């Protein structure tokens, strides 16, 4: 017998790798283990602000990906991105020059390319849906940053388009691909801490939105296209800059402030833990309403999610059940009471959640095998709906009721108008 | 102006959500006017707060059951109509009407559409789009047909589409024949969104004549209509989808139409997919293969895919493999197994197929995989086959494997035995013990290894029975079993009760197994052997590697005993340091207490040094102070400085800890004899 003497642990590890869609057919691979150029996934990168740096670096080092287009409304960012792509590929191929990547000012022209397979959308939130929809209509797969949308209706359109055109979409709520978050969700889903009744999520806060004074629009920046479908306001760098402490993220016009920023991560994990990926809460109560100390949303079974409650055990998310607690943060931090739950294995008859160890890689696997990704369009839409409903309630200063089956705001026709926002001409088509 | 601004801000803050239904009309008007005055300030920065004040008034007026909505909207409309109202205020009023306006607002919005100012026209158009009244629809239709400005006309048509205004079809249809392509594209999109039979017919009739971007837009719009129709009128959706699929449309549209056709008529899915597999478009072929994932009933398609697999393009093959793996179709497994038998696959191709067989399971797959795992000369193939055998589903696989252990090639029998162990097939336990009792040497050895991998504490006494004759293979099986059994206490009982009659070398070999099992009984047994002349050293080694915190006080007590040998003390102190570092169930206070006691129990500098990184890891104020106190120590100072530096790096942020870090770093800089450490500390201090 030609035994390799694999241990049981080795086998199980390999088996779990088999369970994931990592089967790479031989003919996809070149003889040296790299992918033949003609079989690489061709990629377009759109929006080269802060978040795209990581995506660009990741996809440039993947041997099975070829970046063939970069797009931005800032000419200098576009040029820098193009130079990085050209240099990386020239170095990789051992050539002095690489000319296989084009730069684009208008995403429409990039997504129309017949030789393009997929795009990463790293723009501010108000461009996520229009670009993703255009890409999917052109038969491209999409990785879109979180939150998936600016409005609830955009999410419905993206879900329809993804299904209609059979496109694989991954939303960049990448905590789903971190072990500690998955484990926390498995602890909750399997009832190890009993029925969960309260959850605290730390989102933090931005400075209040403001009206910054008008400044001259920098040369090489297409401000009108940056604003796109949102209402026109005078240019100011503060309004458009990418900045995790503020910038465009603090304005309601371009996102849902902290609800869309961190909420798109933590509310997403809470949905996963509660098994509500195709559903959602039924009520959203803003902070300050009738003395409500914390922004809250409530599920049909009474489970409450409180934003920024301080008793989170030093963690980002803190689940409180009838028999224990589980607290989880980035960096693999996971605590529970009882403590041994953290090390307890999921039993054969218990719920084992979708496992991904690499959020971007999971998307690439989905592109190859057409299997749904770990944070697919439905999941992204449902999480974004929570972010948006929380924001709507905050702006209206009153609670709103939500029907997660019909996906409608209930009993408040004027609040329901906020489920979409009119788009500024000529950026109207979605 | 400054004073004015301050006064306004105070006013705005006081407005907030305080506005309620009981406020009289005059009061409301005053509040609104004060806020609009703020919105009208020249300084854009100062407009924010009053804008939010107006927004809050709008929110209150728009609440369900509000009695002030009408009065509030009337005020907004009056201010909008007033020529003296600042443009910035008018713009903000229009934004409010988006959220709170109804039919009463339409005339004013309509008038604003005639404004010379583009941004006001744009905001009025938004207001009409969001307005729920029929009057707003009528106004938009009229405006769309008469508007001269191209940009505004396009935006109006878009608004009609957003509203799904069925009455607008005729108006929009007129735009399709114009020269303005952007207008044509918006009109096509709007008709798709409206999606009535009339709108769809216009698009369908126009498809033949349309070219370029118009044709693409029309196909996309028709897809939207057909998608909507297929939910309730599949018969009406199919002709559209057929036209899109067979016509001169893009690959993306064809693939989408294919999906639509399958959805509209699942009964015809096999035929449609079979034809689509012959398509010239890769996107269509991919969609066809992927559609096999969602088949609702029995189908020949998985078998077709299995047969076609070698001929598929790489990207299509990857999808097909994934689809087949999920199909659960055992006849596919036979097909794929046969394909593997032909031996014309590359290693990677074989590995991929083996992965799929592992998912499908069944006896056909198991037979072929067992053959490969035991007879292949390719290590990657062997490994893949072993993994697949271990995880493959199918109720018949276990009994088949048990039968396979009885007869045939010895390598295949050994592999079958190993696989039963990997699969944890409890029904195989009697057969495996029978092999241990009566089988040839290789089969016996494999059976013991297999049993060790998955038996429970119930079977441990029987395994222990083989140790009496000094059976080394059985010993390995027992140790392995101790690692994986769940009921550790019961397993410990089995080991302890079976140990008595064993020879010393066997007992010694079993001590690590007790360490693996842990628990009070095992601990007490190992501890009691410390004084045993033969087993004492092995017991000490086992004890010093004990994982449970119950060992901490014992380690300390033994280390503090002067009779303990130098070597044993070092072992014990290392064990103590490890327990403190693991920290399971120990708070920072207890960890510090043990670390300090361990350091005091140490008699050699080398042993004391063990606790410096431990103290750094504890990271409490007391532990850091202890490290600082050691900075001047001739023997330990240099290592204490390094440990203190590491402790600083691990300390959390915050103002208070920042000060503590600074103090600590300064102390390190003052006291450390190591230049590198001083330099590193200085850098850290500078950074702070």
Coordinates of C-alpha atoms in Angstrom, one line a residue, chain A residues 76-252:
Chain A
X76 CA -4.1 61.3 -10.8
X77 CA -5.5 58.2 -8.9
X78 CA -6.3 56.6 -12.2
X79 CA -2.8 57.2 -13.4
X80 CA -1.2 55.9 -10.2
X81 CA -3.3 52.8 -10.3
X82 CA -2.4 52.1 -13.9
X83 CA 1.3 52.6 -13.2
X84 CA 1.1 50.1 -10.3
X85 CA -0.6 47.5 -12.5
X86 CA 1.9 48.0 -15.3
X87 CA 4.9 47.8 -13.0
X88 CA 3.7 44.8 -11.1
X89 CA 3.0 42.8 -14.3
X90 CA 6.2 44.0 -16.0
X91 CA 8.2 42.7 -12.9
X92 CA 6.2 39.5 -12.8
X93 CA 6.7 38.8 -16.5
X94 CA 10.3 39.8 -16.4
X95 CA 9.7 42.4 -19.0
X96 CA 10.5 46.1 -19.1
X97 CA 7.0 47.1 -19.9
X98 CA 3.4 45.9 -19.6
X99 CA 0.7 47.4 -21.8
X100 CA -2.3 45.1 -21.2
X101 CA -4.2 47.4 -18.8
X102 CA -6.3 50.4 -19.9
X103 CA -7.5 53.3 -17.7
X104 CA -11.0 54.7 -17.9
X105 CA -12.7 57.8 -16.8
X106 CA -16.2 56.4 -17.4
X107 CA -17.0 53.0 -15.9
X108 CA -19.6 52.4 -18.6
X109 CA -16.8 51.9 -21.2
X110 CA -14.9 49.5 -18.9
X111 CA -17.9 47.3 -18.2
X112 CA -18.8 47.0 -21.9
X113 CA -15.5 45.3 -22.7
X114 CA -16.1 41.8 -24.0
X115 CA -12.8 40.5 -22.6
X116 CA -13.7 41.5 -19.1
X117 CA -14.9 38.9 -16.6
X118 CA -15.4 40.8 -13.3
X119 CA -15.2 44.2 -11.6
X120 CA -14.4 45.4 -8.1
X121 CA -16.4 48.4 -7.1
X122 CA -14.7 50.5 -4.5
X123 CA -16.4 53.9 -5.0
X124 CA -18.4 55.8 -2.3
X125 CA -21.7 54.2 -1.6
X126 CA -23.9 56.3 -3.9
X127 CA -22.2 54.7 -7.0
X128 CA -22.2 51.1 -5.8
X129 CA -25.6 50.1 -7.3
X130 CA -25.4 52.0 -10.6
X131 CA -22.0 50.5 -11.4
X132 CA -22.8 47.0 -10.2
X133 CA -26.0 46.9 -12.2
X134 CA -24.3 48.1 -15.4
X135 CA -21.6 45.5 -14.9
X136 CA -24.0 42.7 -14.3
X137 CA -26.1 43.7 -17.3
X138 CA -22.9 43.3 -19.3
X139 CA -22.4 39.8 -18.0
X140 CA -19.7 40.7 -15.4
X141 CA -19.3 39.3 -11.9
X142 CA -19.1 41.9 -9.1
X143 CA -17.3 42.5 -5.8
X144 CA -18.9 45.6 -4.3
X145 CA -17.8 47.3 -1.2
X146 CA -20.1 47.5 1.8
X147 CA -22.8 48.7 2.3
X148 CA -24.0 47.3 -1.0
X149 CA -26.4 50.2 -1.7
X150 CA -27.4 53.7 -1.0
X151 CA -31.2 52.8 -0.8
X152 CA -33.4 49.9 -0.1
X153 CA -34.9 49.9 -3.6
X154 CA -31.4 49.8 -5.1
X155 CA -30.9 46.5 -3.3
X156 CA -34.0 45.0 -4.7
X157 CA -32.9 46.0 -8.2
X158 CA -29.4 44.5 -7.7
X159 CA -30.9 41.3 -6.4
X160 CA -33.2 41.0 -9.4
X161 CA -30.4 41.8 -11.9
X162 CA -28.0 39.4 -10.2
X163 CA -30.5 36.6 -10.6
X164 CA -31.7 37.6 -14.0
X165 CA -28.2 37.7 -15.5
X166 CA -26.8 34.9 -13.3
X167 CA -24.0 37.0 -11.9
X168 CA -21.9 36.2 -8.9
X169 CA -21.8 39.1 -6.4
X170 CA -19.8 39.4 -3.3
X171 CA -20.4 42.2 -0.8
X172 CA -17.3 43.4 1.0
X173 CA -18.6 42.7 4.5
X174 CA -15.5 40.6 5.0
X175 CA -16.0 39.7 8.7
X176 CA -18.0 36.8 7.4
X177 CA -14.7 35.3 6.2
X178 CA -13.0 35.7 9.7
X179 CA -12.9 32.6 11.8
X180 CA -13.8 34.3 15.1
X181 CA -17.0 35.8 13.7
X182 CA -18.1 32.5 12.1
X183 CA -17.4 30.7 15.4
X184 CA -19.4 33.4 17.4
X185 CA -22.3 32.9 15.0
X186 CA -22.1 29.1 15.3
X187 CA -22.2 29.5 19.1
X188 CA -25.3 31.6 18.8
X189 CA -27.0 29.5 16.1
X190 CA -26.5 26.3 17.9
X191 CA -28.1 27.7 21.1
X192 CA -24.9 27.2 23.2
X193 CA -25.7 30.4 25.1
X194 CA -29.5 29.8 25.1
X195 CA -32.0 32.0 23.4
X196 CA -30.3 35.3 22.5
X197 CA -32.4 38.3 23.6
X198 CA -30.0 41.3 23.4
X199 CA -27.1 42.2 21.3
X200 CA -24.8 45.2 21.6
X201 CA -22.9 46.4 18.5
X202 CA -20.2 49.2 18.6
X203 CA -20.3 51.4 15.6
X204 CA -18.8 54.6 17.0
X205 CA -19.8 58.0 15.5
X206 CA -18.8 60.5 12.9
X207 CA -18.8 64.2 13.4
X208 CA -22.2 65.8 12.5
X209 CA -22.7 66.4 8.8
X210 CA -22.1 70.0 7.7
X211 CA -22.1 72.3 4.8
X212 CA -18.4 73.0 4.0
X213 CA -17.7 76.2 2.1
X214 CA -17.2 76.1 -1.6
X215 CA -13.7 75.6 -2.9
X216 CA -12.4 75.4 -6.5
X217 CA -12.7 72.0 -8.0
X218 CA -9.2 70.5 -8.4
X219 CA -7.9 70.0 -11.9
X220 CA -8.3 66.5 -13.2
X221 CA -11.3 65.8 -11.0
X222 CA -14.7 65.2 -12.5
X223 CA -16.8 66.5 -9.6
X224 CA -20.1 66.3 -11.4
X225 CA -19.6 62.6 -12.1
X226 CA -18.4 62.0 -8.6
X227 CA -21.7 63.4 -7.3
X228 CA -23.5 61.3 -9.9
X229 CA -27.1 60.6 -8.9
X230 CA -26.9 62.6 -5.7
X231 CA -28.1 66.2 -5.3
X232 CA -25.7 68.9 -6.4
X233 CA -23.7 70.7 -3.6
X234 CA -20.8 73.1 -3.9
X235 CA -17.4 71.3 -4.0
X236 CA -15.3 71.1 -0.9
X237 CA -12.5 68.6 -0.3
X238 CA -14.1 67.5 2.9
X239 CA -17.2 66.4 1.0
X240 CA -15.4 64.1 -1.4
X241 CA -12.3 62.8 0.4
X242 CA -12.0 59.2 1.5
X243 CA -11.4 59.2 5.2
X244 CA -12.4 56.6 7.7
X245 CA -12.9 59.3 10.3
X246 CA -15.2 61.4 8.1
X247 CA -14.9 62.7 4.5
X248 CA -17.9 61.7 2.4
X249 CA -18.8 59.0 4.9
X250 CA -20.2 61.6 7.3
X251 CA -22.7 63.0 4.8
X252 CA -26.2 61.5 4.4

